């Protein structure tokens, strides 16, 4: 069993919004051979639950001489493979004298899954305090408990970062003929494959943007049809204009982050 943290008890007039359990003849329950009593099933947040009360002897923990209380997720075998339920759980005990429900509120989210189908508090309230009629929790051998379960809906969104220790290196050459007679603003090379993606080079003989009229411009372009949706790709590349005579190439290193974001409606 997994335990919830014990917090100071506070009272309120409003009853538990999801389930209440009234126990008559509590003394007989505490003397019975059973260790705990499980309530009937109730529904909250689209799931079935049960409230489990240990009236003083919790053999699986250190809750002896305390009332222990647990919330149990029922019918977990009917849930899909890999199921997980996250919920905020608040337990209550009724105080007859003050006419209020005393709770040990805990705003932390509890994770229910195949290995943890119940959460609770072993030392919810000590028996000496609970059994003393002047405290108002047990009157005429009758008491009442309750629980609220607020299931937290998750979108299950996430990302995956994949790092490559030895990146794939690829060399591609494009020979551009008849530069002096080039009449178009932009030329595209044939596509080539680098990694799992298709690429091409874009060449602007008269420059582009800041280079227009004073430089030639060269770009590495990704074929976005080969990039999976919602993927970001980091590329380190060197663009080079070869010196065909002396080998003094003009080159520029560039690092780019390429992303394709697709919103599915």
Coordinates of C-alpha atoms in Angstrom, one line a residue:
X1 CA 0.0 0.0 0.0
X2 CA 1.2 3.5 -0.8
X3 CA 0.6 6.3 1.7
X4 CA -0.5 9.8 1.4
X5 CA 1.1 12.5 3.5
X6 CA -0.6 13.4 6.7
X7 CA -1.7 17.0 6.9
X8 CA -3.4 19.0 9.7
X9 CA -7.2 18.2 9.9
X10 CA -9.6 21.0 8.9
X11 CA -13.4 21.0 9.2
X12 CA -16.1 22.2 6.7
X13 CA -19.9 22.0 6.6
X14 CA -20.2 20.7 3.1
X15 CA -20.3 16.9 2.9
X16 CA -17.9 14.9 0.7
X17 CA -19.0 15.4 -2.9
X18 CA -18.4 11.8 -4.1
X19 CA -19.0 9.2 -1.4
X20 CA -19.9 8.9 2.3
X21 CA -19.9 5.8 4.5
X22 CA -21.8 5.6 7.8
X23 CA -20.8 2.8 10.2
X24 CA -23.0 1.7 13.0
X25 CA -21.7 -0.4 15.9
X26 CA -18.1 0.5 15.2
X27 CA -17.0 -1.4 18.3
X28 CA -18.2 -4.7 16.7
X29 CA -16.4 -3.9 13.5
X30 CA -13.1 -3.3 15.4
X31 CA -13.5 -6.6 17.2
X32 CA -14.4 -8.6 14.1
X33 CA -11.9 -11.0 12.6
X34 CA -11.6 -8.9 9.4
X35 CA -8.8 -6.4 9.1
X36 CA -10.8 -3.9 7.0
X37 CA -14.2 -3.1 5.6
X38 CA -14.6 -2.2 1.9
X39 CA -17.5 0.0 0.9
X40 CA -19.8 -0.5 -2.1
X41 CA -18.4 0.7 -5.4
X42 CA -19.0 4.3 -6.4
X43 CA -18.2 6.3 -9.5
X44 CA -16.0 9.4 -9.7
X45 CA -14.2 10.9 -12.7
X46 CA -15.3 8.1 -15.0
X47 CA -13.8 5.3 -12.8
X48 CA -15.2 2.9 -10.1
X49 CA -13.7 3.2 -6.6
X50 CA -14.2 1.8 -3.1
X51 CA -13.5 3.2 0.3
X52 CA -11.6 0.9 2.6
X53 CA -11.6 1.4 6.4
X54 CA -9.2 -0.3 8.8
X55 CA -10.7 0.1 12.3
X56 CA -7.5 0.0 14.3
X57 CA -5.3 -2.9 13.2
X58 CA -3.5 -2.5 9.9
X59 CA -1.3 -5.6 9.7
X60 CA 0.4 -4.4 6.5
X61 CA 1.7 -1.2 8.0
X62 CA 2.2 0.8 11.2
X63 CA -1.3 2.0 11.5
X64 CA -2.1 0.0 14.7
X65 CA -4.1 2.0 17.2
X66 CA -5.2 4.3 14.4
X67 CA -8.1 4.3 12.0
X68 CA -6.6 3.8 8.6
X69 CA -8.4 4.8 5.4
X70 CA -7.7 4.0 1.7
X71 CA -9.2 4.6 -1.7
X72 CA -9.2 1.6 -4.0
X73 CA -9.5 1.7 -7.8
X74 CA -11.9 -1.1 -8.8
X75 CA -12.1 -3.2 -12.0
X76 CA -8.6 -2.3 -13.0
X77 CA -8.4 -5.5 -15.0
X78 CA -10.9 -4.0 -17.4
X79 CA -8.8 -1.0 -18.2
X80 CA -6.7 -0.9 -21.3
X81 CA -3.1 -2.1 -21.3
X82 CA -0.7 0.5 -19.9
X83 CA -3.5 2.4 -18.1
X84 CA -2.8 5.1 -15.6
X85 CA -5.2 7.2 -13.5
X86 CA -4.0 10.4 -11.8
X87 CA -6.2 11.9 -9.1
X88 CA -6.3 14.3 -6.1
X89 CA -7.8 12.4 -3.1
X90 CA -9.3 13.9 0.1
X91 CA -10.5 11.8 3.0
X92 CA -13.1 12.9 5.6
X93 CA -14.4 11.9 9.0
X94 CA -17.6 13.4 10.4
X95 CA -17.7 15.3 13.7
X96 CA -21.2 15.0 15.1
X97 CA -20.7 17.7 17.8
X98 CA -19.5 20.4 15.4
X99 CA -21.7 19.2 12.5
X100 CA -18.8 19.3 10.1
X101 CA -16.6 17.0 8.0
X102 CA -13.0 17.0 9.0
X103 CA -10.5 16.4 6.3
X104 CA -6.8 15.9 5.9
X105 CA -6.4 17.7 2.6
X106 CA -3.6 16.8 0.2
X107 CA -3.4 18.6 -3.1
X108 CA -0.7 16.3 -4.5
X109 CA -1.7 14.2 -7.5
X110 CA -1.7 10.4 -6.8
X111 CA -0.8 8.0 -9.5
X112 CA -2.9 4.8 -9.8
X113 CA -1.5 2.1 -12.1
X114 CA -1.2 -1.6 -12.3
X115 CA 1.2 -1.9 -9.4
X116 CA -0.5 0.7 -7.2
X117 CA -4.3 0.4 -7.2
X118 CA -4.8 2.1 -3.8
X119 CA -3.7 5.1 -1.9
X120 CA -4.4 5.9 1.7
X121 CA -3.4 7.2 5.2
X122 CA -2.4 4.6 7.8
X123 CA -2.6 7.0 10.7
X124 CA -5.7 9.0 9.7
X125 CA -6.8 9.5 13.3
X126 CA -5.6 7.8 16.5
X127 CA -8.1 5.6 18.3
X128 CA -8.0 7.4 21.6
X129 CA -9.0 10.6 20.0
X130 CA -11.5 8.9 17.8
X131 CA -13.3 6.9 20.5
X132 CA -13.5 9.7 23.1
X133 CA -17.2 10.9 22.7
X134 CA -16.2 14.4 23.8
X135 CA -14.3 14.8 20.5
X136 CA -17.5 14.1 18.5
X137 CA -16.2 11.5 16.0
X138 CA -17.8 8.4 17.5
X139 CA -21.3 9.0 19.1
X140 CA -23.5 6.1 20.2
X141 CA -21.0 3.8 18.5
X142 CA -21.7 5.4 15.1
X143 CA -19.3 7.2 12.8
X144 CA -19.1 8.4 9.2
X145 CA -16.3 8.7 6.7
X146 CA -16.1 10.1 3.2
X147 CA -13.9 10.8 0.2
X148 CA -13.5 13.1 -2.8
X149 CA -11.7 12.0 -5.9
X150 CA -10.7 14.5 -8.6
X151 CA -9.4 12.7 -11.6
X152 CA -6.7 14.8 -13.4
X153 CA -7.1 14.5 -17.2
X154 CA -3.8 14.3 -19.1
X155 CA -3.1 15.1 -22.7
X156 CA -0.2 12.6 -22.9
X157 CA 1.8 15.1 -25.0
X158 CA 5.5 14.7 -25.2
X159 CA 8.6 15.0 -27.2
X160 CA 11.6 12.8 -28.0
X161 CA 15.1 14.2 -28.3
X162 CA 17.4 12.0 -30.4
X163 CA 21.2 12.8 -30.3
X164 CA 23.7 11.4 -32.7
X165 CA 27.2 11.0 -31.3
X166 CA 28.7 10.6 -34.8
X167 CA 26.6 12.7 -37.2
X168 CA 26.3 11.5 -40.8
X169 CA 28.7 13.4 -43.1
X170 CA 27.7 13.9 -46.7
X171 CA 29.4 15.7 -49.6
X172 CA 27.5 16.9 -52.6
X173 CA 28.8 18.8 -55.6
X174 CA 26.8 20.8 -58.1
X175 CA 28.4 22.1 -61.2
X176 CA 26.8 25.2 -62.6
X177 CA 27.4 25.8 -66.3
X178 CA 27.2 29.1 -68.2
X179 CA 27.2 31.4 -65.3
X180 CA 27.6 34.5 -67.4
X181 CA 24.4 33.9 -69.3
X182 CA 22.3 33.0 -66.3
X183 CA 19.1 34.9 -66.8
X184 CA 17.0 33.6 -63.8
X185 CA 17.0 34.9 -60.3
X186 CA 17.2 31.5 -58.8
X187 CA 18.3 28.0 -59.8
X188 CA 17.7 24.7 -58.0
X189 CA 20.1 21.7 -58.1
X190 CA 18.9 18.1 -58.4
X191 CA 17.7 16.6 -55.1
X192 CA 20.0 14.4 -53.1
X193 CA 19.6 12.2 -50.0
X194 CA 21.4 13.0 -46.7
X195 CA 20.4 11.0 -43.7
X196 CA 16.8 10.1 -44.0
X197 CA 15.9 13.3 -45.8
X198 CA 16.0 14.9 -49.3
X199 CA 17.8 18.1 -49.9
X200 CA 18.7 20.5 -52.7
X201 CA 20.8 23.6 -53.3
X202 CA 19.4 26.9 -54.2
X203 CA 21.6 29.3 -56.1
X204 CA 21.0 33.0 -56.7
X205 CA 23.5 34.4 -59.3
X206 CA 22.6 38.0 -58.4
X207 CA 22.3 37.5 -54.7
X208 CA 19.3 37.5 -52.4
X209 CA 18.2 39.8 -49.6
X210 CA 21.3 41.5 -48.2
X211 CA 23.5 39.9 -50.9
X212 CA 21.3 41.2 -53.8
X213 CA 23.5 43.1 -56.3
X214 CA 26.8 42.5 -54.5
X215 CA 27.1 38.8 -53.9
X216 CA 26.0 35.4 -55.0
X217 CA 23.8 33.6 -52.6
X218 CA 23.7 29.8 -51.9
X219 CA 21.3 27.9 -49.7
X220 CA 20.8 24.4 -48.5
X221 CA 17.1 23.5 -48.7
X222 CA 15.2 20.7 -47.0
X223 CA 12.4 18.9 -48.9
X224 CA 9.9 19.2 -46.0
X225 CA 7.8 16.3 -47.4
X226 CA 10.5 14.0 -46.1
X227 CA 10.5 15.5 -42.5
X228 CA 8.0 13.8 -40.1
X229 CA 5.3 16.1 -38.6
X230 CA 6.2 17.9 -35.4
X231 CA 9.9 17.3 -35.9
X232 CA 12.8 19.6 -35.3
X233 CA 16.1 18.9 -37.1
X234 CA 19.4 20.5 -36.3
X235 CA 21.9 20.6 -39.2
X236 CA 25.5 21.7 -39.3
X237 CA 26.6 22.4 -42.8
X238 CA 29.3 24.1 -44.8
X239 CA 28.4 25.8 -48.1
X240 CA 31.3 26.2 -50.5
X241 CA 32.2 27.8 -53.8
X242 CA 35.2 25.9 -55.1
X243 CA 38.3 27.6 -56.4
X244 CA 38.9 25.5 -59.5
X245 CA 42.5 26.7 -60.0
X246 CA 44.2 27.3 -56.7
X247 CA 42.0 25.4 -54.2
X248 CA 41.3 28.6 -52.2
X249 CA 37.6 27.9 -51.7
X250 CA 35.1 30.4 -50.5
X251 CA 33.1 28.7 -47.8
X252 CA 30.8 29.5 -45.0
X253 CA 29.7 27.3 -42.1
X254 CA 26.1 27.5 -41.0
X255 CA 24.0 25.8 -38.4
X256 CA 20.3 25.6 -38.9
X257 CA 17.3 24.4 -37.0
X258 CA 14.6 23.1 -39.3
X259 CA 11.1 22.3 -38.1
X260 CA 7.8 21.1 -39.5
X261 CA 4.9 21.7 -37.2
X262 CA 1.6 20.1 -38.2
X263 CA -1.7 20.7 -36.3
X264 CA -4.2 18.0 -36.7
X265 CA -7.8 19.1 -36.5

